[in-house]
Amino acid sequence: MAVTQATTHATLPRRLAATPVAGPLVALLLACLFFGVNSGQFFTGPNFSLIIQQVMVVGTLAIGQTLIILTAGIDLACGAIMAFGGIVMTKLAVDTGLPPVLALAAGLAVCAGFGLVNGLLVTRISLPPFIVTLGMLNVVFALTHIYSDEQTVTELPALLTVLGQTFQVGQTNVTYGSLLTILLFVLFAYLLGSTAWGRHVYALGNSPEVARLTGIRTGRLTVGVYTVAGLVYGIAALLLVSRTGVGDPQAGQTDNLDSITAVVLGGTSLFGGRGLVLGTLVGALIVGVFRNGLQLMGVPSIYQTLITGILVILAVTVDQLSRRRNR
Amino acid sequence: MNAKLPAGILVTVLLVAGCGGGGGGGTQSASATKVGLITKTETNPFFVKMKEGAQKAAQAGGLELMSAAGKFDGDNASQITAIENMVAAGVKGILITPSDTKAIVPAIKKARDAGVLVIALDTPTEPQDATDALFATDNFKAGELIGQYAKAAMAGEPAKIATLDLAPGITVGQLRHDGFLKGFGVQEGDPSIVCSQDTRGDQAKGQTAMENCLQKAPDINLVYTINEPAALGAHTALKAKGRDKDVLVVSVDGGCTGTKAVQSGQIAATSQQYPLKMAEEGVKAVATFAKSGQKASGYTDTGVTLITDKAVTGVDAEDTAFGLANCWG
């Protein structure tokens, strides 16, 4: 085990150096500068608070997505799992009449459960993550609509919307949800960067075979990663519910891919083993800043989609080029 | 690491290019009153026409139009984001076709609390008074008109009805369906209604639904459809069975493609609605609010006209020449 630690430690500086998080950060700052110059309403506290509120759901999903992508996996069902979690917690609380705290726990557990199932299918039956989660996307989407009976759940108990409440920082109202999202990013940055578990995740993504030979129980680790990701989707579900104030069976449909967009824009490699969760935060913010800034400038929303697409291709190109250079 | 800096610069270039190219957002004058338009999607011709109407009215009134849309029908999150961003941009009023009539309500409330006039176009929120006003087609009446038309056109022949509906729990679909039944003079559950299927207003799903209905009841002779894409899907299915000449298909919408299908006889009659007018009236209401502080309220019917080339006595209708002159899409 000591040997393992030493080996992974030795690669750590190289790994950081090879992480293209600087590019996304520069892009984010330039975007902010651009919109600041072009719109008088951009550089205000309330507007930044708004942007964080608007990216917190996808950003949180993208934390789970980052974990999975670091293991060289992918999750196409994260948004669907979140939507199901949101319906479970709201419907149990409102329609079934369960105490809100139990309904919330059930929603989180269901999301973690789907993550666990994904992880088991990937490891025990050795199915490709792409296929497992593609199937799961349809399964969970259907379950959401069957269970919700296509009905939006309203009149939620206070516990489920408390993260939408605000506190004041100077003149700016910040939601508790925004704060929680930032804390989650910090927590996972710590877990990935400074714990043995985090090093094992990187090692697994770099080379599962080498990771196995160094004594990491890769199967168990993978199942753990998918389960933790599922739990994070559950937290995203709570953020979503508290942001919109309803349980919405239609939610999350674009978030499956949007979360991958955030991860990729943040400089994490889709081939696994390279990337930082804080880069994902930057990636999510880039999308949010563009959407908000273009809207403030009066540019139709379809251009935001266009630019996001171009940025994704650019980000992957940068990843490829830096890979080639490292070789 | 230096390799990433050029990438950043490239991004900025793209940014500038992207925004320069996307200058369709209207004139950038700081003083002009801003009005926001949020539609369900950006691609549906109905909403394209709506945006056109809003743009025209905004230009005429010296307002600046901002627009946004969901990525798919039902995309509540994008609509919430658009409302927030528009309020941050300082709009006086927001015109919205809510994708999720209930889920959008809290976000609309926040906008109204911030002093923004919010008007629903085409689709009411639940509850309807969550917005200041509603400018929309009377969907019940739209259904009733084609129901009355069908009754007269069938001329006493016993009806075997298929209804190709929207989707469960969506008010617009329910209103048109109920209106049709009332116009035709039957109750829900009447034995003459032999098949009811959801199509989500989609042509391919409409075709599948009609195929299944014909499988179930081959003697169907009257088809009510939620909109013209569903009607055209039904027509394809009927044609495959050689039934397209002797089955009466009626619909709602009045899109240009649909109106042409009325002209060519694929659809017997349709109730035409006017999205351009909804948006124009909406923009005017925001302009009035900006000038005098007077808020629009209640429900404004933007009108519906029966379009057919085979008029029947007792039901007012216009021909397809009128329909094509006034169609959308």
XYZ file of C-alpha atoms in Angstrom:
656
model
C 0.000 0.000 0.000
C 2.861 2.344 0.843
C 4.266 1.704 -2.609
C 0.961 2.647 -4.177
C 0.914 5.916 -2.293
C 4.431 6.745 -3.379
C 3.771 6.026 -7.042
C 0.595 8.064 -7.214
C 2.294 10.876 -5.294
C 5.077 11.022 -7.825
C 2.628 11.526 -10.661
C 0.609 14.166 -8.826
C 2.594 17.263 -9.865
C 2.672 16.043 -13.443
C -1.032 15.419 -13.330
C -1.700 18.954 -12.113
C 0.625 20.435 -14.670
C -1.111 18.518 -17.404
C -4.556 19.685 -16.331
C -5.747 22.336 -18.720
C -7.773 24.276 -16.172
C -5.961 27.515 -16.974
C -7.541 27.729 -20.428
C -11.124 27.532 -19.134
C -10.356 30.028 -16.378
C -8.927 32.512 -18.875
C -11.970 31.976 -21.090
C -14.302 32.616 -18.150
C -12.517 35.810 -17.149
C -12.449 37.092 -20.721
C -16.146 36.303 -21.100
C -16.905 38.249 -17.917
C -14.822 41.152 -19.175
C -16.581 41.094 -22.534
C -20.072 41.079 -21.039
C -19.093 43.660 -18.442
C -18.089 46.045 -21.217
C -21.191 45.317 -23.286
C -23.865 45.336 -20.634
C -24.302 47.780 -17.773
C -26.222 45.217 -15.737
C -23.613 42.451 -15.872
C -21.071 43.430 -13.207
C -23.417 43.584 -10.242
C -23.598 41.447 -7.113
C -27.225 40.424 -7.691
C -26.407 39.355 -11.253
C -23.509 37.145 -10.150
C -25.716 35.670 -7.455
C -28.248 34.963 -10.194
C -25.677 33.236 -12.413
C -24.660 30.937 -9.566
C -28.322 30.108 -8.893
C -28.738 29.303 -12.570
C -25.743 26.958 -12.725
C -26.024 25.313 -9.309
C -28.202 22.417 -10.493
C -26.135 21.509 -13.546
C -22.956 22.315 -11.591
C -23.865 19.879 -8.824
C -24.816 17.184 -11.326
C -21.470 17.833 -12.975
C -19.650 17.025 -9.716
C -21.003 13.481 -9.948
C -20.305 13.446 -13.661
C -16.685 14.528 -13.009
C -16.157 11.629 -10.597
C -17.411 9.165 -13.180
C -15.517 10.709 -16.093
C -12.306 10.656 -14.042
C -12.672 6.853 -13.956
C -12.965 6.981 -17.784
C -16.703 6.342 -17.491
C -19.658 8.509 -18.508
C -23.158 9.061 -17.168
C -25.906 9.856 -19.665
C -28.649 9.465 -17.080
C -27.677 11.963 -14.370
C -30.387 14.507 -15.243
C -33.038 11.809 -15.443
C -31.989 10.375 -12.079
C -32.174 13.861 -10.596
C -35.666 14.423 -12.032
C -36.824 11.126 -10.530
C -35.287 12.024 -7.173
C -37.105 15.375 -7.292
C -40.440 13.723 -8.022
C -39.901 11.112 -5.294
C -39.143 13.668 -2.586
C -41.957 16.051 -3.531
C -44.606 13.429 -4.198
C -43.884 11.466 -1.013
C -44.056 14.667 1.014
C -47.113 16.211 -0.647
C -49.245 13.361 -1.995
C -48.269 10.487 0.324
C -48.005 12.768 3.342
C -44.681 11.437 4.586
C -42.772 13.764 6.959
C -40.667 16.015 4.669
C -37.385 14.824 6.164
C -38.210 11.197 5.363
C -39.367 12.128 1.862
C -36.074 13.956 1.330
C -34.084 10.976 2.616
C -36.039 8.659 0.308
C -35.293 10.904 -2.681
C -31.570 10.933 -1.887
C -31.567 7.165 -1.314
C -33.324 6.473 -4.608
C -30.737 8.535 -6.507
C -27.844 6.809 -4.736
C -29.585 3.503 -5.499
C -29.627 4.188 -9.229
C -25.954 5.106 -9.029
C -25.272 1.821 -7.241
C -27.118 -0.158 -9.928
C -25.159 1.640 -12.665
C -21.898 0.867 -10.860
C -22.782 -2.805 -10.408
C -23.738 -3.203 -14.070
C -20.481 -1.548 -15.136
C -18.270 -3.682 -12.874
C -20.003 -7.030 -12.309
C -21.202 -7.564 -15.884
C -18.459 -5.410 -17.452
C -20.922 -3.412 -19.537
C -19.661 -0.148 -21.069
C -20.789 2.839 -18.947
C -22.143 4.528 -22.088
C -24.590 1.690 -22.747
C -25.554 1.137 -19.110
C -26.415 4.782 -18.562
C -28.100 5.136 -21.953
C -30.423 2.322 -20.954
C -30.831 3.786 -17.482
C -31.720 7.164 -19.023
C -34.779 5.614 -20.669
C -35.693 3.495 -17.658
C -35.537 6.398 -15.205
C -37.244 8.838 -17.595
C -40.138 6.407 -17.990
C -40.333 5.710 -14.251
C -40.465 9.453 -13.571
C -43.423 9.900 -15.880
C -45.204 6.760 -14.688
C -44.755 7.568 -11.003
C -45.647 11.257 -11.390
C -48.577 10.501 -13.701
C -47.289 13.490 -15.732
C -48.409 15.780 -12.930
C -46.341 18.624 -11.543
C -46.201 18.541 -7.734
C -46.885 21.899 -6.057
C -47.468 23.273 -2.529
C -44.188 21.885 -1.232
C -43.271 21.764 2.464
C -40.730 24.343 3.673
C -37.901 21.820 4.079
C -37.826 21.096 0.355
C -37.650 24.757 -0.648
C -35.385 26.099 2.106
C -32.336 26.062 -0.192
C -34.148 28.586 -2.385
C -34.287 31.039 0.524
C -31.727 33.827 0.597
C -29.372 35.528 2.998
C -27.760 38.918 2.526
C -24.128 39.560 1.645
C -23.842 43.333 1.472
C -26.582 44.364 -0.950
C -26.812 40.956 -2.596
C -29.246 38.169 -1.845
C -27.540 34.783 -2.051
C -29.485 31.521 -1.897
C -28.503 28.787 0.556
C -28.473 26.482 -2.440
C -25.676 28.497 -4.073
C -23.683 28.246 -0.857
C -24.272 24.491 -0.626
C -23.135 24.052 -4.228
C -19.884 25.916 -3.584
C -19.315 23.865 -0.410
C -19.858 20.634 -2.361
C -17.254 21.687 -4.902
C -14.776 22.483 -2.152
C -15.524 19.167 -0.416
C -14.960 17.115 -3.568
C -11.878 19.113 -4.508
C -10.510 18.087 -1.111
C -11.608 14.454 -1.418
C -10.109 14.089 -4.888
C -6.961 16.089 -4.234
C -5.985 15.174 -0.711
C -7.272 11.722 0.177
C -6.202 8.210 -0.735
C -9.664 7.660 -2.219
C -9.132 10.584 -4.582
C -5.725 9.305 -5.693
C -7.206 5.894 -6.336
C -9.900 7.434 -8.533
C -7.238 9.149 -10.653
C -5.143 5.976 -10.776
C -8.162 3.963 -11.884
C -8.894 6.435 -14.669
C -5.297 6.510 -15.842
C -5.001 2.751 -16.121
C -7.365 0.266 -14.499
C -4.840 -2.530 -14.978
C -2.019 -0.691 -13.242
C -4.410 0.402 -10.505
C -5.445 -3.216 -9.958
C -1.836 -4.417 -9.891
C -0.950 -1.802 -7.269
C -3.584 -3.337 -5.015
C -6.539 -1.002 -5.534
C -9.824 -2.898 -5.440
C -10.991 -1.354 -8.683
C -14.427 -2.999 -8.826
C -15.383 -1.799 -5.402
C -13.938 1.653 -6.082
C -15.952 1.990 -9.303
C -19.204 0.959 -7.624
C -18.427 3.472 -4.878
C -17.828 6.270 -7.379
C -21.141 5.649 -9.178
C -23.015 5.461 -5.873
C -21.495 8.686 -4.555
C -22.302 10.318 -7.897
C -25.905 9.131 -7.501
C -26.087 10.670 -4.046
C -24.766 13.946 -5.471
C -27.540 13.813 -8.107
C -29.956 13.504 -5.200
C -28.581 16.723 -3.727
C -28.961 18.295 -7.179
C -32.601 17.156 -7.093
C -33.130 19.017 -3.828
C -31.444 22.111 -5.313
C -33.690 21.855 -8.375
C -36.852 21.467 -6.325
C -35.947 24.384 -4.073
C -35.047 26.565 -7.053
C -38.242 25.954 -9.020
C -40.546 25.442 -6.050
C -42.188 22.434 -7.707
C -41.612 18.762 -8.484
C -41.458 18.694 -12.282
C -41.489 15.400 -14.222
C -40.197 17.227 -17.335
C -37.083 18.479 -15.530
C -33.505 17.557 -16.265
C -33.889 16.478 -19.883
C -31.084 18.654 -21.210
C -29.020 18.333 -18.031
C -27.746 14.838 -18.907
C -25.570 16.300 -21.635
C -25.212 19.792 -20.122
C -23.376 18.250 -17.170
C -20.913 16.608 -19.568
C -20.518 19.994 -21.271
C -19.552 21.578 -17.944
C -17.034 18.821 -17.201
C -15.428 19.049 -20.633
C -15.364 22.863 -20.637
C -13.636 22.607 -17.268
C -10.751 20.796 -18.881
C -11.390 17.281 -17.614
C -10.384 14.599 -20.083
C -13.084 12.232 -21.308
C -10.400 9.522 -21.395
C -10.228 9.551 -17.605
C -7.565 10.201 -15.013
C -7.078 13.877 -15.766
C -9.009 16.878 -14.547
C -10.086 18.864 -11.519
C -13.523 19.210 -10.010
C -12.935 22.956 -9.622
C -12.406 23.046 -13.383
C -15.952 21.690 -13.665
C -17.182 24.625 -11.587
C -15.444 26.943 -14.048
C -17.005 25.009 -16.936
C -20.487 25.325 -15.473
C -19.932 29.033 -14.850
C -18.799 29.575 -18.445
C -22.137 28.215 -19.698
C -24.046 30.303 -17.149
C -22.124 33.499 -17.866
C -22.682 33.154 -21.609
C -26.395 32.494 -21.218
C -26.850 35.396 -18.823
C -24.561 37.815 -20.641
C -26.011 37.162 -24.083
C -29.507 37.553 -22.653
C -28.597 40.870 -21.057
C -27.256 42.009 -24.427
C -30.524 40.983 -26.061
C -29.061 38.170 -28.156
C -31.563 35.350 -28.882
C -30.950 32.207 -26.823
C -30.193 30.009 -29.826
C -26.807 31.772 -30.157
C -25.946 30.682 -26.630
C -26.390 27.063 -27.743
C -24.267 27.750 -30.823
C -21.417 29.240 -28.796
C -21.573 26.500 -26.147
C -21.150 23.924 -28.903
C -18.124 25.694 -30.328
C -16.566 26.012 -26.865
C -16.971 22.284 -26.197
C -15.184 21.341 -29.405
C -12.477 23.868 -28.584
C -12.031 22.449 -25.083
C -11.706 18.874 -26.347
C -9.237 20.038 -28.980
C -7.079 21.633 -26.307
C -7.223 18.387 -24.302
C -6.180 16.316 -27.317
C -3.313 18.630 -28.251
C -1.906 18.734 -24.736
C -2.162 14.941 -24.582
C -0.171 14.603 -27.784
C 2.468 16.968 -26.433
C 2.792 14.987 -23.202
C 3.403 11.825 -25.179
C 0.675 25.568 -20.338
C 1.254 28.429 -22.738
C -0.706 26.493 -25.300
C -3.897 27.347 -23.443
C -3.566 31.098 -23.702
C -4.099 31.230 -27.456
C -7.181 29.091 -26.894
C -8.520 31.705 -24.504
C -7.888 34.423 -27.040
C -9.621 32.381 -29.706
C -12.607 32.078 -27.418
C -12.796 35.835 -27.104
C -12.664 36.232 -30.847
C -15.478 33.738 -31.180
C -17.408 35.583 -28.546
C -17.150 38.849 -30.358
C -17.910 37.216 -33.690
C -20.837 35.287 -32.234
C -22.379 38.335 -30.672
C -21.765 40.532 -33.672
C -23.443 37.958 -35.887
C -26.309 37.527 -33.503
C -27.332 41.139 -33.543
C -30.923 40.114 -34.249
C -31.754 41.091 -30.706
C -32.781 44.555 -31.737
C -31.386 47.974 -31.260
C -29.154 48.642 -28.278
C -30.365 51.855 -26.814
C -30.111 52.229 -23.091
C -33.239 54.352 -22.825
C -35.679 52.229 -24.810
C -38.288 50.316 -22.851
C -37.420 46.634 -22.870
C -39.947 43.879 -23.380
C -39.182 40.172 -23.109
C -40.744 37.344 -25.107
C -40.310 33.769 -23.848
C -41.690 31.000 -26.031
C -41.849 27.240 -25.510
C -39.325 26.526 -28.250
C -37.391 28.519 -30.798
C -38.157 26.271 -33.767
C -41.933 25.716 -33.858
C -43.359 27.958 -36.655
C -46.124 29.064 -34.282
C -43.548 30.694 -32.020
C -41.490 31.972 -34.930
C -44.589 33.845 -36.062
C -45.220 35.035 -32.539
C -41.711 36.467 -32.348
C -42.211 38.133 -35.723
C -45.356 39.833 -34.426
C -43.576 40.952 -31.263
C -40.625 42.279 -33.259
C -42.931 44.254 -35.548
C -44.907 45.762 -32.690
C -41.725 46.537 -30.737
C -40.217 48.397 -33.682
C -43.440 50.314 -34.278
C -43.625 51.322 -30.623
C -39.918 52.092 -30.193
C -39.387 49.241 -27.728
C -36.448 46.889 -27.455
C -37.396 43.204 -27.742
C -35.455 40.484 -25.914
C -36.353 36.918 -26.704
C -35.634 33.496 -25.262
C -37.050 30.007 -25.488
C -36.851 26.559 -23.953
C -34.874 23.837 -25.664
C -37.911 21.542 -25.924
C -41.630 21.745 -25.175
C -41.838 21.315 -21.411
C -38.431 22.845 -20.645
C -39.388 24.747 -17.503
C -35.840 25.370 -16.244
C -34.810 27.373 -19.326
C -37.928 29.522 -19.062
C -37.198 30.294 -15.403
C -33.636 31.253 -16.292
C -34.910 33.507 -19.073
C -37.364 35.264 -16.733
C -34.592 35.901 -14.190
C -32.183 37.215 -16.798
C -34.812 39.486 -18.323
C -35.735 40.916 -14.932
C -32.010 41.506 -14.335
C -31.846 43.250 -17.707
C -34.570 45.605 -16.541
C -37.537 44.677 -18.754
C -40.858 46.440 -18.174
C -42.891 43.443 -19.198
C -42.554 39.761 -20.069
C -44.723 37.873 -22.551
C -44.568 34.139 -22.003
C -46.069 30.952 -23.422
C -45.556 28.742 -20.369
C -44.152 25.300 -21.126
C -45.223 23.951 -17.765
C -48.313 25.849 -16.688
C -47.883 25.101 -12.956
C -44.135 24.881 -12.522
C -43.478 28.329 -13.969
C -45.752 30.091 -11.461
C -43.201 30.770 -8.658
C -40.759 32.358 -11.126
C -43.526 34.546 -12.587
C -44.479 35.628 -9.084
C -40.920 36.775 -8.414
C -40.899 38.810 -11.630
C -44.232 40.422 -10.784
C -43.001 41.170 -7.265
C -40.107 43.002 -8.937
C -42.654 45.219 -10.699
C -42.657 43.514 -14.081
C -45.901 43.145 -16.037
C -46.296 39.476 -17.008
C -48.688 38.434 -19.771
C -49.312 34.839 -20.808
C -49.648 34.306 -24.546
C -51.482 31.340 -26.085
C -51.373 29.155 -22.960
C -52.776 30.160 -19.556
C -50.842 29.462 -16.370
C -52.391 27.439 -13.551
C -53.931 29.311 -11.823
C -54.707 31.693 -14.657
C -54.379 34.758 -12.406
C -50.693 33.987 -11.781
C -50.079 36.367 -14.707
C -51.456 39.893 -15.025
C -53.256 39.050 -18.248
C -53.794 36.330 -20.863
C -53.879 36.915 -24.614
C -54.925 33.689 -26.270
C -57.144 31.769 -28.587
C -60.385 30.535 -27.096
C -59.400 26.898 -27.512
C -62.789 25.600 -26.445
C -64.391 27.668 -29.194
C -61.779 26.479 -31.696
C -62.816 22.903 -30.948
C -66.513 23.775 -30.943
C -66.304 25.293 -34.452
C -64.864 22.140 -36.049
C -67.335 20.044 -34.036
C -70.265 22.027 -35.454
C -68.728 21.836 -38.918
C -68.299 18.055 -38.676
C -71.882 17.615 -37.470
C -73.235 19.525 -40.482
C -70.812 17.895 -42.964
C -71.733 14.369 -41.832
C -75.350 15.217 -42.690
C -76.909 12.650 -40.398
C -74.602 9.767 -41.301
C -73.857 7.740 -38.120
C -70.442 8.826 -36.876
C -67.545 6.615 -35.827
C -65.164 9.099 -34.262
C -61.436 8.923 -33.573
C -59.917 11.714 -31.467
C -56.177 12.260 -31.835
C -55.440 14.265 -28.702
C -52.465 16.107 -27.228
C -51.305 14.555 -23.950
C -52.778 13.981 -20.506
C -52.998 16.936 -18.180
C -52.481 19.688 -20.768
C -55.293 22.227 -20.696
C -55.126 23.344 -24.327
C -55.657 19.794 -25.545
C -58.492 19.159 -23.114
C -60.304 22.380 -24.090
C -60.139 21.664 -27.830
C -61.258 18.073 -27.294
C -64.190 19.099 -25.070
C -65.121 21.918 -27.455
C -65.201 19.502 -30.369
C -67.482 17.086 -28.512
C -69.823 19.921 -27.507
C -69.895 21.274 -31.076
C -70.613 17.816 -32.424
C -73.231 17.263 -29.763
C -71.902 14.154 -28.015
C -70.802 13.488 -24.449
C -67.437 12.097 -23.439
C -67.763 8.294 -23.396
C -70.405 8.245 -26.161
C -70.259 4.931 -28.072
C -69.679 6.845 -31.321
C -66.186 7.748 -30.015
C -64.429 4.519 -30.926
C -60.799 5.510 -30.423
C -58.864 8.187 -28.490
C -55.075 8.418 -28.659
C -52.437 10.927 -27.572
C -50.158 12.326 -30.287
C -48.312 15.169 -28.521
C -49.221 17.141 -31.640
C -46.553 15.297 -33.566
C -46.986 14.116 -37.171
C -45.235 10.747 -36.774
C -47.100 10.017 -33.540
C -50.338 11.118 -35.220
C -49.744 8.583 -37.979
C -49.020 5.769 -35.523
C -52.098 6.686 -33.494
C -54.331 6.656 -36.588
C -52.895 3.323 -37.748
C -53.695 1.825 -34.363
C -57.169 3.356 -34.353
C -57.912 1.908 -37.803
C -56.706 -1.459 -36.561
C -59.122 -1.206 -33.671
C -62.074 0.223 -35.612
C -61.739 0.065 -39.407
C -65.069 1.858 -39.941
C -63.952 5.208 -38.482
C -65.386 8.021 -40.602
C -64.599 11.174 -38.605
C -61.222 12.144 -37.158
C -60.726 15.024 -34.738
C -57.068 16.077 -34.457
C -55.412 18.357 -31.903
C -53.422 20.149 -34.600
C -52.504 19.939 -38.263
C -49.297 17.901 -37.967
C -51.368 15.224 -36.194
C -54.010 15.584 -38.939
C -51.423 15.093 -41.685
C -50.096 12.028 -39.873
C -53.653 10.694 -39.723
C -54.085 11.409 -43.443
C -50.992 9.333 -44.284
C -52.377 6.408 -42.279
C -55.797 6.733 -43.900
C -54.292 6.904 -47.360
C -52.328 3.688 -46.768
C -55.667 1.986 -46.075
C -57.331 3.680 -49.046
C -59.665 5.529 -46.691
C -58.436 9.082 -47.271
C -61.360 10.044 -49.549
C -64.241 8.947 -47.347
C -63.057 9.965 -43.887
C -63.620 13.505 -42.617
C -60.543 14.964 -40.878
C -60.923 18.172 -38.869
C -58.215 20.055 -37.002
C -57.131 23.197 -35.136
C -54.274 25.676 -35.688
C -54.318 27.377 -39.105
C -50.607 27.068 -39.829
C -49.637 27.624 -43.453
C -48.812 23.960 -44.078
C -52.083 22.980 -42.459
C -54.092 25.537 -44.409
C -52.574 24.229 -47.658
C -53.659 20.744 -46.579
C -57.191 22.121 -46.226
C -56.886 23.564 -49.733
C -55.774 20.199 -51.155
C -58.529 18.388 -49.275
C -56.359 16.330 -46.910
C -58.013 18.164 -44.026
C -61.681 19.131 -44.375
C -61.657 22.112 -42.041
C -59.460 23.752 -39.428
C -59.854 26.438 -36.779
C -57.266 29.109 -37.441
C -55.605 30.973 -34.590
C -53.438 34.093 -34.640
C -50.107 33.975 -32.755
C -48.855 37.130 -34.447
C -51.780 39.050 -33.006
C -51.199 37.648 -29.496
C -47.646 38.946 -29.518
C -48.547 42.311 -31.059
C -51.250 42.921 -28.468
C -48.842 41.811 -25.745
C -46.121 44.226 -26.774
C -48.651 47.055 -27.030
C -49.863 46.277 -23.505
C -46.285 46.498 -22.180
C -45.782 49.820 -24.004
C -48.950 51.176 -22.394
C -47.774 49.971 -18.983
C -44.392 51.658 -19.472
C -46.042 54.944 -20.449
C -48.970 55.207 -18.064
C -48.481 52.483 -15.474
C -51.792 50.986 -16.610
C -51.634 47.174 -16.356
C -53.440 44.899 -18.769
C -55.647 42.384 -16.983
C -57.971 39.462 -17.511
C -58.411 37.408 -20.659
C -58.306 38.796 -24.203
C -59.606 36.501 -26.956
C -57.361 36.929 -29.990
C -59.919 35.294 -32.241
C -60.412 32.076 -34.155
C -61.785 31.498 -37.680
C -63.042 28.299 -39.290
C -61.215 27.679 -42.588
C -62.676 25.338 -45.213
C -63.348 25.193 -48.951
C -66.407 22.992 -48.414
C -68.566 25.345 -46.380
C -71.681 23.999 -44.710
C -74.841 25.918 -43.884
C -75.198 27.220 -40.370
C -71.466 27.455 -39.540
C -69.572 30.649 -40.411
C -66.349 29.964 -42.299
C -63.739 31.575 -44.541
C -62.165 29.871 -47.565
C -58.518 28.824 -47.881
C -57.631 32.011 -49.794
C -58.436 33.931 -46.612
C -56.728 31.216 -44.568
C -53.489 31.373 -46.546
C -53.435 35.156 -46.342
C -53.654 34.994 -42.565
C -51.810 31.784 -41.738
C -48.668 31.469 -39.621
C -45.505 29.485 -40.222
